[in-house]
PDB file of C-alpha atoms in Angstrom:
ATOM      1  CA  UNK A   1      -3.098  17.019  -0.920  1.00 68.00           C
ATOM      2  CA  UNK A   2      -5.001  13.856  -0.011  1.00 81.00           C
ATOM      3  CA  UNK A   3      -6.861  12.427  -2.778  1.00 92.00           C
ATOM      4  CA  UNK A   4      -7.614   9.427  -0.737  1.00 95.00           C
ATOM      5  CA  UNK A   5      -9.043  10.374   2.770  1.00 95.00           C
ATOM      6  CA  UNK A   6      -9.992   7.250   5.629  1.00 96.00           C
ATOM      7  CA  UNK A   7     -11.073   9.678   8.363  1.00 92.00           C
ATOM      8  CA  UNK A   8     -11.669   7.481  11.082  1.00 95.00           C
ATOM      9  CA  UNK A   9      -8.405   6.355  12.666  1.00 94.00           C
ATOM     10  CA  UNK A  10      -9.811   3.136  14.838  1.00 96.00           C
ATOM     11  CA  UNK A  11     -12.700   1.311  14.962  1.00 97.00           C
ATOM     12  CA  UNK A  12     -13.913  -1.328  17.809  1.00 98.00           C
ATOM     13  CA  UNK A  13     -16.562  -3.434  17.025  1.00 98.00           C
ATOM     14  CA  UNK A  14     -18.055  -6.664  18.469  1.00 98.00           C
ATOM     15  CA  UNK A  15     -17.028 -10.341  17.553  1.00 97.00           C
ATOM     16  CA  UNK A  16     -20.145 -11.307  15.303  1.00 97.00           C
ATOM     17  CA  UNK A  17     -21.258  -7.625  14.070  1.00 98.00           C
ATOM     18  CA  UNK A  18     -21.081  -5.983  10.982  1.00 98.00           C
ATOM     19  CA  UNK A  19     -17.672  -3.317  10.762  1.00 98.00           C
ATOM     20  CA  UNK A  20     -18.176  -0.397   8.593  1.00 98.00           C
ATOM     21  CA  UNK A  21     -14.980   1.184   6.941  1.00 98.00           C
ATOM     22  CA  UNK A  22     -15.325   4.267   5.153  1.00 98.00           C
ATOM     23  CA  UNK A  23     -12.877   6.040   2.372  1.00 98.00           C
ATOM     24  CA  UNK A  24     -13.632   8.986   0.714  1.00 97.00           C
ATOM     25  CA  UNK A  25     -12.032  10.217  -2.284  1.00 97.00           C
ATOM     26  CA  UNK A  26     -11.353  14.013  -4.496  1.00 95.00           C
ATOM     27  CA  UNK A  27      -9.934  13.000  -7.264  1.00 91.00           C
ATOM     28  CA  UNK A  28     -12.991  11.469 -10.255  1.00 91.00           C
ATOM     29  CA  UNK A  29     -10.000  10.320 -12.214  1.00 90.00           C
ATOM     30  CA  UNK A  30      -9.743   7.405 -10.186  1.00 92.00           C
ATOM     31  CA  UNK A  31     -11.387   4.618 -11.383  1.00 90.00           C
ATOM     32  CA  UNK A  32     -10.498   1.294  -9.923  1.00 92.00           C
ATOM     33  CA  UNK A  33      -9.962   0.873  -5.881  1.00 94.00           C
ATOM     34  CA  UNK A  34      -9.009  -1.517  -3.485  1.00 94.00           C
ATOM     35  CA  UNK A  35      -8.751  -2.454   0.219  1.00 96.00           C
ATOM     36  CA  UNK A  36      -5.804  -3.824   1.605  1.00 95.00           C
ATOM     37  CA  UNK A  37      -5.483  -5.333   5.251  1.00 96.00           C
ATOM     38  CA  UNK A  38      -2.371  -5.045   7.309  1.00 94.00           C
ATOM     39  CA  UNK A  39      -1.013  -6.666  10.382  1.00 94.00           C
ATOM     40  CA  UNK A  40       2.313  -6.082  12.830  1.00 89.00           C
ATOM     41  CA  UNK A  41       5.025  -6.367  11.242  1.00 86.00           C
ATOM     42  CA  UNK A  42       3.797  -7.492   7.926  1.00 91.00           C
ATOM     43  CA  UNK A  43       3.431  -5.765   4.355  1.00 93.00           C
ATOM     44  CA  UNK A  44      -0.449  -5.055   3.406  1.00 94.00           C
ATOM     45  CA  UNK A  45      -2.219  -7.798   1.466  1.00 94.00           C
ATOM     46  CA  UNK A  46      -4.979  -7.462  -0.897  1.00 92.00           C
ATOM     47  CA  UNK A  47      -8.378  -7.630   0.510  1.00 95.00           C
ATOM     48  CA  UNK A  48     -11.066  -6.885  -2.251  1.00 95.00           C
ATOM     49  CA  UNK A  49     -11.156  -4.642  -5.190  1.00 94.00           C
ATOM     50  CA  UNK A  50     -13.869  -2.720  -7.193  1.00 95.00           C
ATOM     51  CA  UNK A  51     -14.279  -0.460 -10.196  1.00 93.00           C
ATOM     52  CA  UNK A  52     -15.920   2.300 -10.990  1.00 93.00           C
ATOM     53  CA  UNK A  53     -18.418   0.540 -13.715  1.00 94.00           C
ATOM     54  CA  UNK A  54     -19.954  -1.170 -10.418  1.00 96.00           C
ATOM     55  CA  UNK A  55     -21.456  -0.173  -7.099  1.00 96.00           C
ATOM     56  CA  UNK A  56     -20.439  -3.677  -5.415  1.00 98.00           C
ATOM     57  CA  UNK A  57     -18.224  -6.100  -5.140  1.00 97.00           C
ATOM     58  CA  UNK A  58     -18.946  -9.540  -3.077  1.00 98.00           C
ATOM     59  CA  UNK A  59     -16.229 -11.570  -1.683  1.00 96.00           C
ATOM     60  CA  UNK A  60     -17.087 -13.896   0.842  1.00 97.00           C
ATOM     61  CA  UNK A  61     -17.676 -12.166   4.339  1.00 98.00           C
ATOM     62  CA  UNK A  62     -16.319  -8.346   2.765  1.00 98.00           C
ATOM     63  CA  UNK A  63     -18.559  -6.088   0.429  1.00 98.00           C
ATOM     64  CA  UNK A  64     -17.302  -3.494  -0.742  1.00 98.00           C
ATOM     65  CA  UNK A  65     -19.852  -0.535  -1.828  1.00 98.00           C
ATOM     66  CA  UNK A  66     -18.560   2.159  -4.018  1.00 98.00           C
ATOM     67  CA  UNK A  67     -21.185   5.257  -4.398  1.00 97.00           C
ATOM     68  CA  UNK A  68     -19.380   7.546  -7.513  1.00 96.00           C
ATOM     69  CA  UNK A  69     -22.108  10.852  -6.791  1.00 95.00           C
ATOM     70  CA  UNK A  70     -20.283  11.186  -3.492  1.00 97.00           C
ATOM     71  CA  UNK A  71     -16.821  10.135  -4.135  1.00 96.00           C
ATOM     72  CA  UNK A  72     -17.616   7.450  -1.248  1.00 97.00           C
ATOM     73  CA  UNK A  73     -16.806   3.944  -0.481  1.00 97.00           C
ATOM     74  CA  UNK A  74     -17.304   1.399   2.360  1.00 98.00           C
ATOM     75  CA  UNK A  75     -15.646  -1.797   3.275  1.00 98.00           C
ATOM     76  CA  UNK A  76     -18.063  -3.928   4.997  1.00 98.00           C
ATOM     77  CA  UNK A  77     -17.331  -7.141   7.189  1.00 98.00           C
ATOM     78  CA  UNK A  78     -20.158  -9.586   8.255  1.00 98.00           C
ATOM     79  CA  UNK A  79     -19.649 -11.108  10.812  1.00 98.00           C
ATOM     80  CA  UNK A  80     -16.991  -9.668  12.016  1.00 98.00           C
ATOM     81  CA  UNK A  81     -14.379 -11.893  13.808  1.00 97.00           C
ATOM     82  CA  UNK A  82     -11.056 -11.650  15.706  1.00 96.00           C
ATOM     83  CA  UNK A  83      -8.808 -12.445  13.273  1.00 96.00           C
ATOM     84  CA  UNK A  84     -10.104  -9.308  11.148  1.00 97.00           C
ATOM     85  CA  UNK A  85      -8.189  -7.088  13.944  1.00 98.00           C
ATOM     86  CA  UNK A  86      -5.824  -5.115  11.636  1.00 97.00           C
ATOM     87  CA  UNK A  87      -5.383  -1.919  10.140  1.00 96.00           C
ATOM     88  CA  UNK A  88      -7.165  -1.854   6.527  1.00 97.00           C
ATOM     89  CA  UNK A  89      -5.893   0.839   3.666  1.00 96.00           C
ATOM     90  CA  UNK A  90      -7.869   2.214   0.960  1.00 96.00           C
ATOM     91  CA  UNK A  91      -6.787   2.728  -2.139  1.00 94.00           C
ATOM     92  CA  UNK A  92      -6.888   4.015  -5.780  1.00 93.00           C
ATOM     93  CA  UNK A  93      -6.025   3.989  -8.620  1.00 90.00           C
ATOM     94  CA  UNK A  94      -6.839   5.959 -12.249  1.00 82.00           C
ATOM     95  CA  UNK A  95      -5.992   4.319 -15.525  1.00 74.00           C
ATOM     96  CA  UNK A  96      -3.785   6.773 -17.192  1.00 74.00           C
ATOM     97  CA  UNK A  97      -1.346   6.336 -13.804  1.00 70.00           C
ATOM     98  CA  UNK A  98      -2.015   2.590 -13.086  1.00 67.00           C
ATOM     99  CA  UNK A  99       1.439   2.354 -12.251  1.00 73.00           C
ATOM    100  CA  UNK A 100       0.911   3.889  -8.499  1.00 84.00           C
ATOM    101  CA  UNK A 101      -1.956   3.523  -6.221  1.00 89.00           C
ATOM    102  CA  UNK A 102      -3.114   6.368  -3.450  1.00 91.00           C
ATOM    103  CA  UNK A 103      -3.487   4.683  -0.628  1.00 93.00           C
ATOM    104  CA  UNK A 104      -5.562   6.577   2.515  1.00 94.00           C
ATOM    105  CA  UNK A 105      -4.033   6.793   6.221  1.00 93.00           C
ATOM    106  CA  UNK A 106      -5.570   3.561   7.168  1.00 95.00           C
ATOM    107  CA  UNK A 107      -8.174   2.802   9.559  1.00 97.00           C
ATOM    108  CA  UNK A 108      -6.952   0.489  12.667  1.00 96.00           C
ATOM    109  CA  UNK A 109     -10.091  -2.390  13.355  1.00 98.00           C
ATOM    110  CA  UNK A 110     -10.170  -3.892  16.588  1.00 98.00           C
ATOM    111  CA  UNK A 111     -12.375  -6.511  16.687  1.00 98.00           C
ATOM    112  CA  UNK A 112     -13.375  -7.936  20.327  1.00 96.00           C
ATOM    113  CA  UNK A 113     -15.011 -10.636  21.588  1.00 91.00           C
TER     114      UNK A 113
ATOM    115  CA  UNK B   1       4.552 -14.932   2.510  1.00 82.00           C
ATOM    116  CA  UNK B   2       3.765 -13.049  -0.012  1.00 86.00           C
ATOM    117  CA  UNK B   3       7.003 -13.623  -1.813  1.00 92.00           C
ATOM    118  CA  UNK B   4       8.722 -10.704  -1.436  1.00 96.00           C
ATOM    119  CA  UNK B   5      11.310  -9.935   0.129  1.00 97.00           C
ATOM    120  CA  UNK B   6      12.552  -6.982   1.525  1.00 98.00           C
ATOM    121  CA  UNK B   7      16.287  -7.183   3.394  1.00 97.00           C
ATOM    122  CA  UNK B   8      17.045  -5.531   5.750  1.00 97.00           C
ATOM    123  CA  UNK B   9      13.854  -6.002   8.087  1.00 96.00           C
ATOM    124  CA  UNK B  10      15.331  -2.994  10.092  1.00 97.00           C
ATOM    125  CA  UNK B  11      17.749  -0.388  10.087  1.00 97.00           C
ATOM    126  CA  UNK B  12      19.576   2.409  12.952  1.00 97.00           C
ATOM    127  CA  UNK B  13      21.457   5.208  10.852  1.00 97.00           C
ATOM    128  CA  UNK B  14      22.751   8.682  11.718  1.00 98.00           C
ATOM    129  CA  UNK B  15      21.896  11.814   9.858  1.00 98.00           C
ATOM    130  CA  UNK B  16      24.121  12.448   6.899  1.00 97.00           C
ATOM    131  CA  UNK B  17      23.902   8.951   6.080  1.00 98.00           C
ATOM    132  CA  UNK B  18      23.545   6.813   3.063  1.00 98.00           C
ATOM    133  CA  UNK B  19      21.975   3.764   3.145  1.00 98.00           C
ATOM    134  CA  UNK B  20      20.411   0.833   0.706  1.00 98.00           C
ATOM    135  CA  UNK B  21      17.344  -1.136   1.027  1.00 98.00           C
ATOM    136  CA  UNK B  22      16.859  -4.317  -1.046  1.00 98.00           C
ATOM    137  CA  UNK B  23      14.256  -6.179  -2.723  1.00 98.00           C
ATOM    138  CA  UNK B  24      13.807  -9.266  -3.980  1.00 98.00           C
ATOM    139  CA  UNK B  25      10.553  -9.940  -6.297  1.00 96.00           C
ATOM    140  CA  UNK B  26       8.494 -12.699  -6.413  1.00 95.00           C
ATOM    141  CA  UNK B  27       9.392 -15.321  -8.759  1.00 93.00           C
ATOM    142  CA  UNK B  28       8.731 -13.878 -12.518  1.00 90.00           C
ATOM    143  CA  UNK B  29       7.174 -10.335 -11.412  1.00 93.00           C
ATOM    144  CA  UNK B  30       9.005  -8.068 -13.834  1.00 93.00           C
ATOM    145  CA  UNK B  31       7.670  -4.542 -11.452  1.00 93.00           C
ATOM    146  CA  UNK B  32       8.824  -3.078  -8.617  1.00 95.00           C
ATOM    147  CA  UNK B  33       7.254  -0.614  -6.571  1.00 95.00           C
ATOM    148  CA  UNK B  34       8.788   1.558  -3.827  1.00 96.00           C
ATOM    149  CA  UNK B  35       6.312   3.065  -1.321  1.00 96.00           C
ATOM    150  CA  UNK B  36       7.189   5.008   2.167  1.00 96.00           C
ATOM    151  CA  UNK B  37       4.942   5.010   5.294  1.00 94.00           C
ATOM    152  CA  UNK B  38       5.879   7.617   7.861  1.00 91.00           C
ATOM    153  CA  UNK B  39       4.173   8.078  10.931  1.00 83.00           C
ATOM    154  CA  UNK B  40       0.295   7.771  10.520  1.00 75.00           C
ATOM    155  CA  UNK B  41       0.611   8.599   7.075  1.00 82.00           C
ATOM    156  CA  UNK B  42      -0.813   6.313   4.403  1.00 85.00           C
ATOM    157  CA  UNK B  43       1.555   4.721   2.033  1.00 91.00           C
ATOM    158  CA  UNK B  44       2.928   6.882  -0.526  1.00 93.00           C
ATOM    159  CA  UNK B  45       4.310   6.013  -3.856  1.00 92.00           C
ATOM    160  CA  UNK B  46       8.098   6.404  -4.457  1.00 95.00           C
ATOM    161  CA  UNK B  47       9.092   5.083  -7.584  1.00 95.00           C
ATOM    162  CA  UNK B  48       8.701   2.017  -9.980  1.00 94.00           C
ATOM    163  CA  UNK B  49      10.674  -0.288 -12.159  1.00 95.00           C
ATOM    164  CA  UNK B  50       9.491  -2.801 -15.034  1.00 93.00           C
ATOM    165  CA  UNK B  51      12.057  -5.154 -16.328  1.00 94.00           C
ATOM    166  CA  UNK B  52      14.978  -3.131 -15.595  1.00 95.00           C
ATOM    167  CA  UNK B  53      13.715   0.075 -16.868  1.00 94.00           C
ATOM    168  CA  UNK B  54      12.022   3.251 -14.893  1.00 94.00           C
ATOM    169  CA  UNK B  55       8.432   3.258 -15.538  1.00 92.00           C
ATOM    170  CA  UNK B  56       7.436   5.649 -13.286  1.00 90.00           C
ATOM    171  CA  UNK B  57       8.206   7.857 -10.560  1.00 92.00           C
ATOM    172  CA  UNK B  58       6.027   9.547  -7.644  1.00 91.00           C
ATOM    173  CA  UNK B  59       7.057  11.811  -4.377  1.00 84.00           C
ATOM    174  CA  UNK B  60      10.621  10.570  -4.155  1.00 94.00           C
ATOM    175  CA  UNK B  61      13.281  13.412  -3.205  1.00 95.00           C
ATOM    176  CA  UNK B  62      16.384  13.863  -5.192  1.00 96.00           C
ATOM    177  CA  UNK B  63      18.544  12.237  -2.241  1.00 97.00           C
ATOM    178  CA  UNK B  64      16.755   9.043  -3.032  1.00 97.00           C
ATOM    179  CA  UNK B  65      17.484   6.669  -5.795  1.00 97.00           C
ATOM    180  CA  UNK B  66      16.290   3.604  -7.627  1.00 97.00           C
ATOM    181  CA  UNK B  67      17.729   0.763  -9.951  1.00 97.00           C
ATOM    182  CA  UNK B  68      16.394  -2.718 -10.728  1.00 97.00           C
ATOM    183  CA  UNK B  69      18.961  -5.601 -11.632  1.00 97.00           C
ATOM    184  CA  UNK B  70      19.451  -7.464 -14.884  1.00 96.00           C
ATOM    185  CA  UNK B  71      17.729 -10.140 -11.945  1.00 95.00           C
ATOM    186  CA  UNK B  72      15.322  -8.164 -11.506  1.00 96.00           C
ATOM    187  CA  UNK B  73      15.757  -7.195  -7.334  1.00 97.00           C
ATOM    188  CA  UNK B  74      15.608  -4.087  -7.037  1.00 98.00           C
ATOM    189  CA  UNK B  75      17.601  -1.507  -4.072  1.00 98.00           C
ATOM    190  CA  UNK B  76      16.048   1.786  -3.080  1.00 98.00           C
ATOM    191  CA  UNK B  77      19.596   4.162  -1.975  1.00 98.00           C
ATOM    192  CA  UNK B  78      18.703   6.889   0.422  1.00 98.00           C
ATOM    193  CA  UNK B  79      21.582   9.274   0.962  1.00 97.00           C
ATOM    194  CA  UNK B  80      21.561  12.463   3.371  1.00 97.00           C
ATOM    195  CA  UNK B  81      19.529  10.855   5.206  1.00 98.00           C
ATOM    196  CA  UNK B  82      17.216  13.363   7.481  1.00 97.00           C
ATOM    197  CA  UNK B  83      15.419  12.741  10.436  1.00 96.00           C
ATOM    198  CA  UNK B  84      12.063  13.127   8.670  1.00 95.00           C
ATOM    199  CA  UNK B  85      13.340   9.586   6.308  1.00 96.00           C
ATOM    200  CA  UNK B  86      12.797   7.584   9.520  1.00 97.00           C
ATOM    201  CA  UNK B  87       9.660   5.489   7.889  1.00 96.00           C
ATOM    202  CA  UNK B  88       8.379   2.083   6.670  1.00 96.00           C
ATOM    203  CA  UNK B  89       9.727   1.506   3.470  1.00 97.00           C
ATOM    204  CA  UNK B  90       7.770  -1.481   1.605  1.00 97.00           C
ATOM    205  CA  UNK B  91       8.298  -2.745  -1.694  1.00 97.00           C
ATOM    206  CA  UNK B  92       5.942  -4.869  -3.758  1.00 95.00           C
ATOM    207  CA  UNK B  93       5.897  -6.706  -7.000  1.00 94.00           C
ATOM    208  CA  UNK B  94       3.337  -7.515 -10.341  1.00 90.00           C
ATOM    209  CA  UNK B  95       4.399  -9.379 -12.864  1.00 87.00           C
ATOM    210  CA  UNK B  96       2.905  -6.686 -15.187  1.00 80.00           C
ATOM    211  CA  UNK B  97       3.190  -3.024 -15.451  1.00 78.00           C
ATOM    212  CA  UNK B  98       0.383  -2.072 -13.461  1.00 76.00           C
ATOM    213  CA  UNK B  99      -0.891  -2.052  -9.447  1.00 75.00           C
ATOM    214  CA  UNK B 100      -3.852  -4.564  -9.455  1.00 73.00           C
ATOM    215  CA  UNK B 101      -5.052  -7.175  -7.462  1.00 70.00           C
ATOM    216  CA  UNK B 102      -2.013  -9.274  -7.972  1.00 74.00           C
ATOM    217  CA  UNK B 103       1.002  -6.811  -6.575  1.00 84.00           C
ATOM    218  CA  UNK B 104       2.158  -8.564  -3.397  1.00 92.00           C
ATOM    219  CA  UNK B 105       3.770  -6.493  -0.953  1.00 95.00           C
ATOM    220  CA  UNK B 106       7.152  -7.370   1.341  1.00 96.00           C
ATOM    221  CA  UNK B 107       7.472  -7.187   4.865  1.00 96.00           C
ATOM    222  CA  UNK B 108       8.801  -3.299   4.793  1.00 96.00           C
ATOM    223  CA  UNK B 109      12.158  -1.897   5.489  1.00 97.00           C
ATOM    224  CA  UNK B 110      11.976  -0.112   8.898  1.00 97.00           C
ATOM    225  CA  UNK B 111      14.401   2.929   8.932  1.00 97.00           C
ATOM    226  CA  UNK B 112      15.183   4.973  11.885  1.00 97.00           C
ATOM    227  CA  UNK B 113      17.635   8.100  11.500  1.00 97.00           C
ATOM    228  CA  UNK B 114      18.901   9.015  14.652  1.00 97.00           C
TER     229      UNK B 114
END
């Protein structure tokens, strides 16, 4: 059963444009979620983080949109640049388990120049 | 660096096997977390320690066991190990009982059962 779903395996986009990742979700327990990043060989670090009392969250060059109605959210980088080339997890969490997150099957960005 | 770390980096075992998996928290993180990543999966929750103690366990198989140390690194044992263990095996830390924004992750444990 995947509560967490990121159903695009890769993405390519273009050094300087906007990179859309999406992560949908089944379970409306959840109510705090988070993107990680991840590169070769290294364990994923925390990107940006939002709960469900907002429908954004700013940090820098990533926004992340969460839309509840749909069970939806989006990571968005602007602009994109070469060093964002990794694979980027989303993840979940509900209160009454905030001991384990659900993470998704991760979405591998290629960013080119 | 996050911090943690996770020995060893990799790992070549038979079937049948038993093997243990170590991880060191970051300085004064009392929680560990266990997760496994097999192949194009997304990383799925094992098992988790706070300050010694089980706080709370996910998808981990009977074969598979936990225990966190009076100095607080922890070691994941897998025994009987099966073809389907080969994974990533990554641990992370908080220094409170929950996964928020500050759990770090380790580097990963790569096992391969041959």
């Amino acid at each position: 059963d995947q509560q967490v779903k990121q159903n695009s395996p890769s993405l390519s986009v273009q050094e300087g444009r906007i990179s859309i990742l999406n992560c949908d979700y089944t379970n409306s327990m959840f109510d705090y979620f988070l993107w990680y990043k991840k590169y070769p060989a290294e364990g994923p670090t925390f990107l940006i983080s939002i709960s469900s009392i907002k429908d954004k969250n700013e940090d820098g060059r990533f926004t992340v949109f969460l839309n509840k109605s749909a069970k939806h959210l989006s990571l968005h980088i602007v602009p994109s640049q070469p060093g964002d080339s990794a694979v980027y997890f989303c993840a979940a969490r509900n209160t009454g388990t905030a001991s384990k997150l659900t993470f998704g099957t991760g979405t591998r960005l290629q960013v080119t120049l | 660096d996050s911090g943690v770390t996770q020995t060893p980096k990799h790992l070549i075992t038979a079937t049948g096997q038993r093997v243990t998996l170590r991880c060191s928290p970051r300085s004064g993180d009392l929680s560990v977390y266990w997760y496994q990543q097999s192949l194009d999966q997304g990383l799925q929750f094992l098992i988790q320690y706070y300050n010694g103690e089980e706080r709370a366990k996910g998808n981990i198989l009977e074969r598979f066991s936990a225990q966190q140390f009076p100095d607080l690194h922890s070691e994941l044992n897998l025994s009987s190990l099966e073809l389907g263990d080969s994974a990533l095996y990554f641990c992370a830390s908080s220094a409170l009982g929950s996964m928020n924004t500050e759990a770090f992750f380790g580097q990963g444990t790569r096992l391969t059962v041959v």
